[in-house]
Amino acid sequence: MHPHIKDGGFLVGYCPNIEQAKAFHLGAKPIFNDVFTITSSITNYTMRDLGCRPDNFGMVHTAYLVFAKK
């Protein structure tokens, strides 16, 4: 994809697990100017009159996002 991205443009990878994110990040690092990885998290909360807290169960991690800037 590198040749098809304009200077200053991004390639973004959505990776469901850290090993995929690691492979994408390390593979992009030699050919892109700036590569960084973030995680996207969702936490559901229980709301009550006397307080709120994170739910005990549920989805707490959704994905890793790898950004590679040309």
XYZ file of C-alpha atoms in Angstrom:
70
model
C 0.000 0.000 0.000
C 2.922 2.354 0.639
C 3.273 3.489 -3.022
C -0.465 4.292 -3.206
C -0.549 6.594 -0.162
C 0.123 10.313 -0.640
C 2.862 11.982 1.409
C 1.375 12.816 4.811
C -1.327 10.172 4.375
C -2.046 7.305 6.779
C -2.394 3.557 6.603
C -4.488 2.264 9.521
C -4.744 -1.310 10.738
C -7.532 -2.638 12.979
C -6.072 -5.579 14.907
C -8.119 -7.700 17.333
C -5.089 -8.954 19.291
C -1.717 -7.604 20.351
C 0.369 -10.053 18.305
C -1.297 -8.851 15.094
C -0.756 -5.236 16.159
C 2.908 -5.973 16.905
C 3.439 -7.574 13.479
C 1.720 -4.673 11.698
C 3.637 -2.053 13.705
C 7.044 -3.666 13.206
C 6.369 -4.306 9.510
C 5.360 -0.690 8.880
C 8.166 0.901 10.897
C 10.946 0.535 8.266
C 8.910 2.096 5.424
C 6.705 4.721 7.118
C 7.838 7.934 8.838
C 5.705 7.669 11.962
C 4.093 4.507 13.353
C 2.081 4.347 16.566
C -0.333 1.917 18.198
C -3.274 2.671 20.483
C -5.974 0.571 22.100
C -9.692 1.213 21.967
C -11.572 0.263 25.128
C -15.222 0.239 26.109
C -16.360 -0.020 29.724
C -20.043 -0.328 30.631
C -21.132 1.250 33.925
C -23.833 0.386 36.438
C -25.640 3.587 37.426
C -27.494 3.895 40.749
C -28.812 6.759 42.872
C -26.065 6.224 45.447
C -23.180 5.785 43.029
C -21.880 4.167 39.907
C -19.151 1.648 39.074
C -17.814 -0.352 36.143
C -19.757 -3.532 35.390
C -18.173 -6.756 36.653
C -18.597 -8.523 33.333
C -18.763 -7.620 29.690
C -16.555 -6.480 26.870
C -13.737 -4.314 28.211
C -11.365 -4.420 25.217
C -12.276 -3.971 21.597
C -9.166 -3.608 19.436
C -5.699 -2.267 18.758
C -5.335 0.444 16.128
C -2.017 0.880 14.329
C -1.420 4.149 12.467
C 1.413 4.485 9.955
C 2.031 7.961 8.500
C 3.867 8.341 5.211
